[in-house]
Coordinates of C-alpha atoms in Angstrom, one line a residue:
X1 CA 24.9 -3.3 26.2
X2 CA 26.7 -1.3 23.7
X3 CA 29.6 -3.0 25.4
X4 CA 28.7 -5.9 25.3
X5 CA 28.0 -5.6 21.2
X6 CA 31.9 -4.2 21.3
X7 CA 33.4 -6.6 22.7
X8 CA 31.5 -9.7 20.4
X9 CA 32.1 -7.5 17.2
X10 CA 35.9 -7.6 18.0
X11 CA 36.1 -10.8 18.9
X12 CA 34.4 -11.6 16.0
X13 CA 37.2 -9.3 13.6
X14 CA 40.3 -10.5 15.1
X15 CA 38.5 -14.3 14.3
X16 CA 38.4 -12.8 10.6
X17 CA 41.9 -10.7 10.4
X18 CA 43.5 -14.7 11.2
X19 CA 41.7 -16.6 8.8
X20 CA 42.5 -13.7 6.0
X21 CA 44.7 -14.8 3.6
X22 CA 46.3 -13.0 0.1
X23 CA 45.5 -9.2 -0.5
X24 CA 42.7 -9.4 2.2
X25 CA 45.0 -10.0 4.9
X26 CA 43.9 -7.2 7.6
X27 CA 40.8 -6.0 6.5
X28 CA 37.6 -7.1 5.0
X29 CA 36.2 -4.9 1.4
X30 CA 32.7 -3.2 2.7
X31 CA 30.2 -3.3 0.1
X32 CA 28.8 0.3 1.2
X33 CA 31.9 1.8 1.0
X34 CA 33.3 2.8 -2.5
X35 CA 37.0 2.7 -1.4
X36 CA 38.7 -0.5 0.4
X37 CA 38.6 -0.3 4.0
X38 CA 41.8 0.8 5.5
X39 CA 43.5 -1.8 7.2
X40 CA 43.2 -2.4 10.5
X41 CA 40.0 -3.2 13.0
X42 CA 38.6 -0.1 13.9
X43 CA 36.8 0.3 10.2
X44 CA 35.6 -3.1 10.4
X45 CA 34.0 -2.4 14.3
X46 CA 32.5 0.6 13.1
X47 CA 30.7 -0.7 10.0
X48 CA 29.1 -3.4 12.5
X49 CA 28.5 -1.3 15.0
X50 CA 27.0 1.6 12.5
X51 CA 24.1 -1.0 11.3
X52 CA 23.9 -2.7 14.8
X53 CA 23.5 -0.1 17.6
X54 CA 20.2 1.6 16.0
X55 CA 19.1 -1.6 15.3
X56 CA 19.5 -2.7 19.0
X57 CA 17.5 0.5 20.0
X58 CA 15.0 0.6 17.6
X59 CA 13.8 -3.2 19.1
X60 CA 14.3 -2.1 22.2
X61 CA 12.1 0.3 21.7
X62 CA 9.5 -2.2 20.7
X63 CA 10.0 -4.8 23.1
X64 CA 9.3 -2.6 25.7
X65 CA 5.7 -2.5 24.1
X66 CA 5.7 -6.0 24.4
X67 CA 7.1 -6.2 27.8
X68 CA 5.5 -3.7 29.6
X69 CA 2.4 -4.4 28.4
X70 CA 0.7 -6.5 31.2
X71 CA 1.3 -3.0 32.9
X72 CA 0.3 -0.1 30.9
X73 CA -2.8 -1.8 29.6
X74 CA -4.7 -0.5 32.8
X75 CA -3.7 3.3 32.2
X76 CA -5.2 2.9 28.2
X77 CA -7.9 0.8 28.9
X78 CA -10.8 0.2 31.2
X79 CA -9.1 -1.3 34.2
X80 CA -12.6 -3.0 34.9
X81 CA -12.4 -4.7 31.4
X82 CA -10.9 -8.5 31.7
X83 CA -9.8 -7.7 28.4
X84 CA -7.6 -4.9 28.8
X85 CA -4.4 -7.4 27.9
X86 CA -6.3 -8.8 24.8
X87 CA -6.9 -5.2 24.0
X88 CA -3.3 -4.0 24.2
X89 CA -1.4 -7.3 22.3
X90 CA -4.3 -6.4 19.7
X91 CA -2.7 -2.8 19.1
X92 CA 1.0 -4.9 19.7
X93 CA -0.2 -7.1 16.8
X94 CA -1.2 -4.0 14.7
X95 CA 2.0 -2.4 14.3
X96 CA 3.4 -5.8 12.4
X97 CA -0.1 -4.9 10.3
X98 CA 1.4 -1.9 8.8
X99 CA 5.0 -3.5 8.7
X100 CA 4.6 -4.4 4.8
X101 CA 3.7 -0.6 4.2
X102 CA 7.2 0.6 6.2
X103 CA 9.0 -2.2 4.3
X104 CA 8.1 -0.5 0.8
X105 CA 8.4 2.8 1.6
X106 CA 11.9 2.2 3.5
X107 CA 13.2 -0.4 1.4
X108 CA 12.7 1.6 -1.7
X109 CA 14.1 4.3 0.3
X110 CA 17.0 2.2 1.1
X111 CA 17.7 0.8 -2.6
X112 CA 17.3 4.4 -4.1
X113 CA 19.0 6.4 -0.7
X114 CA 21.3 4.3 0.4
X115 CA 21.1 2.1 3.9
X116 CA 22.0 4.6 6.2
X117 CA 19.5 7.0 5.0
X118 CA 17.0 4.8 5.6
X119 CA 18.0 3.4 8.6
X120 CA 18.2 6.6 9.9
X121 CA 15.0 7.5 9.1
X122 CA 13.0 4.6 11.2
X123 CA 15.1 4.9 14.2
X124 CA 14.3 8.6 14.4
X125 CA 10.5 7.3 13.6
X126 CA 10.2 4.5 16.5
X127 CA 12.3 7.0 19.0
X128 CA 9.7 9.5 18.5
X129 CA 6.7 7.1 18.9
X130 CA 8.4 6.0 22.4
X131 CA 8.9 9.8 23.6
X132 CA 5.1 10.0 22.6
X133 CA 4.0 6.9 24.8
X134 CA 6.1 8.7 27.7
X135 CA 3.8 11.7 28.4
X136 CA 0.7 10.6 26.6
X137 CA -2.5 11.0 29.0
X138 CA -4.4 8.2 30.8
X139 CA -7.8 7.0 30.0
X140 CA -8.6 8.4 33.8
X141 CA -7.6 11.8 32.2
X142 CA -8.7 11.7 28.2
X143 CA -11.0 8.8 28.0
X144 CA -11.0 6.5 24.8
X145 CA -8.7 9.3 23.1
X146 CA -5.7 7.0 25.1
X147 CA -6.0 4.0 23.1
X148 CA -6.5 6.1 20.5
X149 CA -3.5 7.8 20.9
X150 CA -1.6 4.4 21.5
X151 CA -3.0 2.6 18.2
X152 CA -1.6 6.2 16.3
X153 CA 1.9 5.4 17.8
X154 CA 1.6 1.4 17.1
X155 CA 1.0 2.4 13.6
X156 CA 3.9 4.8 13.4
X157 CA 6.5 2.4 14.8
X158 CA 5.2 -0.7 13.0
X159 CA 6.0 1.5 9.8
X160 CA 9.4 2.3 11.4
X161 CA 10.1 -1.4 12.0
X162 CA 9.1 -2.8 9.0
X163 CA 11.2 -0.6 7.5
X164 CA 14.3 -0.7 9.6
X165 CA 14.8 -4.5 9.6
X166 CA 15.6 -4.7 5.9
X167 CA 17.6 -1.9 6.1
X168 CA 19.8 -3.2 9.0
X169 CA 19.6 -6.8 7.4
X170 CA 21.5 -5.8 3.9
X171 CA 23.9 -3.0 5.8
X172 CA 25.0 -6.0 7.7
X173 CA 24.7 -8.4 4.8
X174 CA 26.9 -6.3 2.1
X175 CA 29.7 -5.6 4.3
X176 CA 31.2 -8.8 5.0
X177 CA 33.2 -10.8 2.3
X178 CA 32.9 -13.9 1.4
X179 CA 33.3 -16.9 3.6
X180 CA 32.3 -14.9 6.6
X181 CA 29.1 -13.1 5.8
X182 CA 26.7 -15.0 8.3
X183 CA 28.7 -14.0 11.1
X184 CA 28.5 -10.2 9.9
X185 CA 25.0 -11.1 9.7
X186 CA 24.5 -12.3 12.5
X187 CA 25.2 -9.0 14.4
X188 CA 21.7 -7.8 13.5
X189 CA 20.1 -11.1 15.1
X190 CA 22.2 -10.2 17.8
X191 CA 20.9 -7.3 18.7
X192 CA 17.2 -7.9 18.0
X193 CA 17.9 -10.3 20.8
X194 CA 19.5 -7.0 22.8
X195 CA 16.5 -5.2 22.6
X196 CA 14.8 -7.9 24.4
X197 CA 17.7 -7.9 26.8
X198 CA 17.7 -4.3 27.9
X199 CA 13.4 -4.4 28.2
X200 CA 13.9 -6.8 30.9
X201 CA 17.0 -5.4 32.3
X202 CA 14.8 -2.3 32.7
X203 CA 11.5 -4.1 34.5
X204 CA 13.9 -5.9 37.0
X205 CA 15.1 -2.5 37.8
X206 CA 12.0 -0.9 38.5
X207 CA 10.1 -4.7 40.1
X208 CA 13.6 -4.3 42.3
X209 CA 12.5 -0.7 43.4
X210 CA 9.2 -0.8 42.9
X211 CA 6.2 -2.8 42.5
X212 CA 3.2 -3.8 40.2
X213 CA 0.8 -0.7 40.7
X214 CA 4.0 2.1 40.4
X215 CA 5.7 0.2 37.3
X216 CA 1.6 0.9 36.1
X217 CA 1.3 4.3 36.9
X218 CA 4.7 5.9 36.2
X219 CA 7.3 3.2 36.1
X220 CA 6.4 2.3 32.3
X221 CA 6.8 5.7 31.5
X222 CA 10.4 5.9 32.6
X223 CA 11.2 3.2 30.1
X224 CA 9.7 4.6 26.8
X225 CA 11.4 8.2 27.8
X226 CA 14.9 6.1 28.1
X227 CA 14.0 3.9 24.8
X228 CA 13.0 7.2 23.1
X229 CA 16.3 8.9 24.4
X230 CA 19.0 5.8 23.3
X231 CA 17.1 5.6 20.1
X232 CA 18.2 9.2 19.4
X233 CA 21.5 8.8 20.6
X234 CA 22.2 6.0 18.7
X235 CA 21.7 7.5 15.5
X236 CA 25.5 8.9 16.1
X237 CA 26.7 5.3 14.9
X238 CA 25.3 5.7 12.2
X239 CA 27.4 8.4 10.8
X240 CA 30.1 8.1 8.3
X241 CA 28.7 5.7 6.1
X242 CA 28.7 6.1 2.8
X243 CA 25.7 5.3 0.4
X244 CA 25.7 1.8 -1.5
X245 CA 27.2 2.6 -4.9
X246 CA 25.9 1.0 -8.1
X247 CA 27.9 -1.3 -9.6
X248 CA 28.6 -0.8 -13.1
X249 CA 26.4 -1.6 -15.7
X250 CA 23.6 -2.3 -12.7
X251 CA 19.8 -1.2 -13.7
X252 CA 19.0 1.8 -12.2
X253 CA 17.2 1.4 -8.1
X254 CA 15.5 4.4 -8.7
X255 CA 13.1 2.7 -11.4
X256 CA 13.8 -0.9 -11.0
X257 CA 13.4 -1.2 -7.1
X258 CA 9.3 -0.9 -7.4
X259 CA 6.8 -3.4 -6.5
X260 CA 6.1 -4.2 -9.8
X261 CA 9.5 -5.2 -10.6
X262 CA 9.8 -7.5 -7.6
X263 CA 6.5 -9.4 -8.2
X264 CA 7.4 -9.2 -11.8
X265 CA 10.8 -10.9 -11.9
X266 CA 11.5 -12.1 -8.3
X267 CA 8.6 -13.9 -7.2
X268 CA 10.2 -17.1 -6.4
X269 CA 12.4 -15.8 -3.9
X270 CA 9.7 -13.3 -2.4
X271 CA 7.2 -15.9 -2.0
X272 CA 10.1 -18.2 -0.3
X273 CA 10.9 -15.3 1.6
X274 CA 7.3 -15.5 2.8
X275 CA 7.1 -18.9 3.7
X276 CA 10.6 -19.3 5.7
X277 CA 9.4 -16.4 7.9
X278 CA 6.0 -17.7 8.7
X279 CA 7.0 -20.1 11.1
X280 CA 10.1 -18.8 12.0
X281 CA 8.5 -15.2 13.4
X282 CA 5.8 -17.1 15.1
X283 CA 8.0 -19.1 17.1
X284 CA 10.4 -16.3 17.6
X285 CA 7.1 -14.0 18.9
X286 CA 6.0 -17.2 21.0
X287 CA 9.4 -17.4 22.7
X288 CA 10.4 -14.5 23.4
X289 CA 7.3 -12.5 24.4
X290 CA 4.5 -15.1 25.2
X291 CA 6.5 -17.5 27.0
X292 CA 8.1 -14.6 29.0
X293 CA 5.1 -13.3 30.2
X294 CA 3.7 -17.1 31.1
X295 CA 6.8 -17.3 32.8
X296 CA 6.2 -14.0 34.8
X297 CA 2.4 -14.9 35.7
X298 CA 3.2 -18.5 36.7
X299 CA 6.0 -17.2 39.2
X300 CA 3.9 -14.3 40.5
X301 CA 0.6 -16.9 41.2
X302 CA 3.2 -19.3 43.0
X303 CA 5.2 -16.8 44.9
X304 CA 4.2 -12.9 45.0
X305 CA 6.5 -10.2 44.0
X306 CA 9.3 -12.3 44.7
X307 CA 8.7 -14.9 42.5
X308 CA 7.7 -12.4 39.7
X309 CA 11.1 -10.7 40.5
X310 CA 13.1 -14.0 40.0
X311 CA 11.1 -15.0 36.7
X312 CA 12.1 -12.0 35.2
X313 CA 15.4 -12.1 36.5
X314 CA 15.8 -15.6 34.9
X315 CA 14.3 -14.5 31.4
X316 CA 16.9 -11.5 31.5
X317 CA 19.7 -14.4 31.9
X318 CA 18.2 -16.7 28.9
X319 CA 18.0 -13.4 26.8
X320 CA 21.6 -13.1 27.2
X321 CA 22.5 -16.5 25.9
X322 CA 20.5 -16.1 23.5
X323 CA 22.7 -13.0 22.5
X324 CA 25.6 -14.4 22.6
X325 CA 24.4 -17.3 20.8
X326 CA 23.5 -15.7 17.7
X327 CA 27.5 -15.0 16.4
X328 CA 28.3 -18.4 17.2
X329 CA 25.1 -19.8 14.3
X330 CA 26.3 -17.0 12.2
X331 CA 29.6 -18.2 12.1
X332 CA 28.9 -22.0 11.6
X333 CA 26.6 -21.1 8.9
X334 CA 29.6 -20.1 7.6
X335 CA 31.6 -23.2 7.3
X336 CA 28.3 -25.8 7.0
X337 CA 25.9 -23.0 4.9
X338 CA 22.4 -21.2 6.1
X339 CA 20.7 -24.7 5.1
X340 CA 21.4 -27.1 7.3
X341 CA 20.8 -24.7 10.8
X342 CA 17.6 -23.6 8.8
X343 CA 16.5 -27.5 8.7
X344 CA 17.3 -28.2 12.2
X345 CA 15.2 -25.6 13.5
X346 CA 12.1 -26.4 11.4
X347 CA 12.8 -30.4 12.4
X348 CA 13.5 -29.3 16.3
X349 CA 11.3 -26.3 16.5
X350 CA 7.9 -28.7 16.3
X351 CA 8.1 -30.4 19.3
X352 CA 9.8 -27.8 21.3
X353 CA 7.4 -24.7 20.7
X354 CA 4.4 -27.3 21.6
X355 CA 6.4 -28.8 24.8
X356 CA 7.7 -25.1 25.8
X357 CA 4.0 -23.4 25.7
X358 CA 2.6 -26.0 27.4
X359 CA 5.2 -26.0 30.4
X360 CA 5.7 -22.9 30.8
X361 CA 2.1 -22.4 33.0
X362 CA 3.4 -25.3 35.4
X363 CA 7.1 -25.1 35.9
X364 CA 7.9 -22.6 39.2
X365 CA 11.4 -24.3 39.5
X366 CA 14.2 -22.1 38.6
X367 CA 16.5 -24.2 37.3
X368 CA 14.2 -26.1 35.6
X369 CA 12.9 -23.0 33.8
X370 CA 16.4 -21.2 32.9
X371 CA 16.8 -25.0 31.2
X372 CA 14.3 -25.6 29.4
X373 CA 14.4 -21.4 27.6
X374 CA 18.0 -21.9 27.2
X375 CA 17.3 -25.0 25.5
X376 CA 14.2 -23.5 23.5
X377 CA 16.6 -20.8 22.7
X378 CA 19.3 -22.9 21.2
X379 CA 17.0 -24.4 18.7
X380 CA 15.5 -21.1 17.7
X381 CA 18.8 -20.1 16.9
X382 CA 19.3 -21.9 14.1
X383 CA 16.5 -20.2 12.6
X384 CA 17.4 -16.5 14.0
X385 CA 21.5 -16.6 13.0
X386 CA 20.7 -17.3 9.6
X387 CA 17.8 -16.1 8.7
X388 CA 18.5 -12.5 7.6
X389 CA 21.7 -13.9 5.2
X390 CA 20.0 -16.5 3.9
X391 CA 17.1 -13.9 2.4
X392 CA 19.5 -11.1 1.8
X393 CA 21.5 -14.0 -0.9
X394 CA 18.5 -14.5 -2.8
X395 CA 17.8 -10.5 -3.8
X396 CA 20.0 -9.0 -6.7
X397 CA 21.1 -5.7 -5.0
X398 CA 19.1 -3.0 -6.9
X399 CA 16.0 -4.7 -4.8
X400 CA 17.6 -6.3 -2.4
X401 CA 16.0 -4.0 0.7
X402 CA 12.9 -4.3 -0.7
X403 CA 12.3 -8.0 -1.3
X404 CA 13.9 -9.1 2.2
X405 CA 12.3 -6.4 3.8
X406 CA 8.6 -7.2 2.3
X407 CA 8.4 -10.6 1.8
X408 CA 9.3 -10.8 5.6
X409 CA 7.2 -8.1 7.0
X410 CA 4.2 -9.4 5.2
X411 CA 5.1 -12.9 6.7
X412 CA 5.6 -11.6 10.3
X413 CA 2.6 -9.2 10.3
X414 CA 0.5 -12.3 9.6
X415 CA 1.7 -15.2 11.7
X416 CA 4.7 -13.0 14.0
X417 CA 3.2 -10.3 16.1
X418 CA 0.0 -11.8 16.4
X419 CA 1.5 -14.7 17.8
X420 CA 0.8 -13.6 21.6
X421 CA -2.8 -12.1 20.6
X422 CA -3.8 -15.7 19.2
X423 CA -2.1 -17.2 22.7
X424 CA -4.0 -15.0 25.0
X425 CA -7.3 -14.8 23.0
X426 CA -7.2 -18.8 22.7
X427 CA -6.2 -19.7 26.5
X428 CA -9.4 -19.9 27.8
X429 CA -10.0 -22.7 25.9
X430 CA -6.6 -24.4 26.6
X431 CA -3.4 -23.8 25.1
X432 CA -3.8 -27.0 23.0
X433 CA -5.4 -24.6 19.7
X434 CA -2.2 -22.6 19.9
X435 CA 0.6 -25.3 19.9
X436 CA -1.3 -26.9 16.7
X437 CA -1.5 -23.5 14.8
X438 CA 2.4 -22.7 16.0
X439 CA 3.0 -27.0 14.6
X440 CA 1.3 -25.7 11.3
X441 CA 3.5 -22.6 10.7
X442 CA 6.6 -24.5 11.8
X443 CA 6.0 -27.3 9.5
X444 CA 5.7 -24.8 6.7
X445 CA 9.2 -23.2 7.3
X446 CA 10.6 -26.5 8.0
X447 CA 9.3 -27.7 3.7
X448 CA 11.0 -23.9 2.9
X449 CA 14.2 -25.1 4.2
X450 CA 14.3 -28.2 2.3
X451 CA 13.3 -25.9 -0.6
X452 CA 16.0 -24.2 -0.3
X453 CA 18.8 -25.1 -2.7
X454 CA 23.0 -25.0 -1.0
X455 CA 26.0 -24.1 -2.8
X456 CA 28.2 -21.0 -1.2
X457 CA 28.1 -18.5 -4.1
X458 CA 25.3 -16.2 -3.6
X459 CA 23.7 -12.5 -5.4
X460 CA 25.8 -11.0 -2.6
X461 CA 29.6 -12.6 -4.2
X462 CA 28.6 -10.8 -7.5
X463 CA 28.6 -7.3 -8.8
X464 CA 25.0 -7.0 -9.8
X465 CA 23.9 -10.7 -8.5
X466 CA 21.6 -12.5 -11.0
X467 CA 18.9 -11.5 -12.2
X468 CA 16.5 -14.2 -10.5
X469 CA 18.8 -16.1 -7.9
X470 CA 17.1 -18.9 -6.4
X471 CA 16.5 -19.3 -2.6

């Protein structure tokens, strides 16, 4: 994977280094560096890759929550109880709970500490809560003190994410110039979508090797102690990268990057923040871990073990255009601006969240299935590309961290996570309730992306960025 990433980040610089024109020719200014980079590639591919790689770990680290989760459930929960998997995307849905707690504490941590120390910080956090999943007893062995355990550890890397996405965003954000900053950008959706990509790399390994009951019993296990491990390897990218500086004349992070400064003076953008996520993390959530796992069931009911080993072979395959999708919005919000992708995907997203849920359960054609996520996934990214520029340009930089990193984690912990709780708990009845409360959400995001004003200069073009930019 971390090949992968490589090879799109240098694509992606030799794109820039031809398009460079004047003084710039040859490298690009980093924001969190206090020099000019040198010229040449390799500081450019390391910047990316610094931000990117622990973000790639730290969500796969969670997606193999999320992914594993039909699994485990039976070794931290009654396995008698028919609501074991309600149980465990309960405690999924609890670490987006506690996100807007990690996004203050980290995003304050990141605006007074720099990016990196921050970043840091909730990687080594979430690694930590996956060695912990790894060797924590079974409730054959402890009892109710093994749900216990796992709600302590969904807290502690709900924290750690909520935290770590802002951090990642406005690394990302801040170190590409002008003209090009959506494709930097759009390295961090990149590699959300990587996390998801290496979870279900690493349950068709072990449904090839294995089956249902040993991926239950050990096999889960396997993959938290390799999430737990990469996350601490990656922190190496992370070296060598120097705080953000403050620009001159900028107020001081340390007291003006507070809570009561961003619902004091930036309360438009926070609360459009808010509302852009709302539908967007709900479809994302619905996509990518609901519709998986419908995906999974449906193939498993129609054909056994094999067809649960081709569904998750074809979800693998979608996961990886999705991937490589996410440079390719970046880079056209570039030349058209964040609006117009952010439109489409609130227009498109309606009817393709309630026409994708309510396929999913019936489809047990491949084909037909690979089309219709690749196609699901093509809409959603013109929401996912974008996304994390278009809220890091609204935020001056002494709160930048802290009002992307909030007003989404308060957003997502609401409508985002518990997007495949409300699914399951709301199937018995039909999955008709679901597709109108997703069609709600949606149509929210979609009236925040008409909000949302165009224009290319953005808080991130200036020294110190406006006091109150406007989304």
């Amino acid at each position: 994977m971390t090949k992968v990433m490589s090879a799109l980040v240098a694509t992606a610089v030799l794109s820039l280094e031809r398009r460079a024109v004047g003084p710039r020719a040859g490298y690009l200014r980093l924001v969190n560096r206090t020099e000019s980079a040198s010229p040449g590639r390799r500081p450019q591919i390391r910047v990316i890759l610094a931000g990117s790689v622990p973000n790639l770990v730290q969500w796969f680290n969670l997606y193999l929550y999320a992914t594993f989760a039909p699994y485990f459930r039976t070794e931290f929960f009654d396995p008698a109880s028919t609501n074991s998997l309600v149980y465990v995307y309960g405690l999924f849905a609890l670490t987006f709970v506690v996100r807007p707690l990690g996004s203050w504490l980290f995003g304050r941590l990141a605006d007074v500490r720099g990016r990196q120390f921050a970043l840091v910080a909730a990687v080594t956090l979430m690694s930590a809560g996956s060695v912990a999943l790894a060797v924590t007893p079974t409730v054959h062995d402890i009892g109710v003190w093994a749900a216990v355990i796992l709600a302590v550890v969904s807290i502690v890397q709900g924290i750690a994410t909520g935290g770590e996405y802002a951090a990642a965003t406005v690394l990302l954000s801040e170190s590409g110039t002008r003209g090009h900053r959506g494709l930097f950008a759009s390295f961090q959706a990149a590699t959300i979508v990587g996390g998801l990509v290496l979870a279900q790399a690493c349950l068709l390994v072990l449904l090839a090797g294995t089956d249902r009951a040993a991926i239950s019993e050990w096999g889960f296990r396997l993959a938290f102690a390799a999430g737990g491990a990469a996350g601490m390897a990656s922190l190496w990218w992370a070296r060598g990268l120097d705080r953000v500086p403050r620009a001159p004349g900028a107020p001081r992070a340390d007291r003006d990057a507070t809570m009561g400064a961003l619902f004091r003076d930036h309360r438009r953008p926070l609360v459009w923040v808010f509302l852009l996520t709302a539908g967007g993390s709900a479809a994302f959530y619905t996509y990518t871990v609901t519709v998986p796992s419908i995906v999974r069931e449906t193939f498993f009911a129609a054909d056994g073990a094999r067809g649960e080993l081709t569904a998750t072979g074809l979800v693998l395959a979608a996961f990886v255009v999705l991937m490589v999708l996410q440079p390719v919005g970046g880079a056209l919000s570039d030349r058209i601006g964040r609006k117009p992708l952010l439109v489409t995907f609130g227009a498109l997203g309606i009817p393709a969240t309630g026409a994708l849920v309510l396929a999913t359960d019936r489809l047990t054609s491949p084909p037909a299935v690979f089309v219709m996520l690749v196609s699901a996934f093509a809409v959603l990214t013109c929401y996912l590309s974008v996304n994390g520029i278009a809220k890091a340009e609204v935020f001056p930089a002494h709160i930048r961290a802290l009002g992307v990193g909030f007003g989404y984690a308060v957003a997502n912990s609401l409508f985002g996570g518990t997007a495949p709780l409300i699914y399951h708990a709301t199937s018995g009845r039909g999955s008709t309730d679901f597709v109108v409360y997703t069609t709600v959400l949606l149509s929210v995001t979609l009236c925040a992306a008409l909000w949302m004003r165009g224009g290319s200069a953005t808080a991130l073009d200036a020294s110190t960025g406006p006091r109150n930019p406007s989304p």
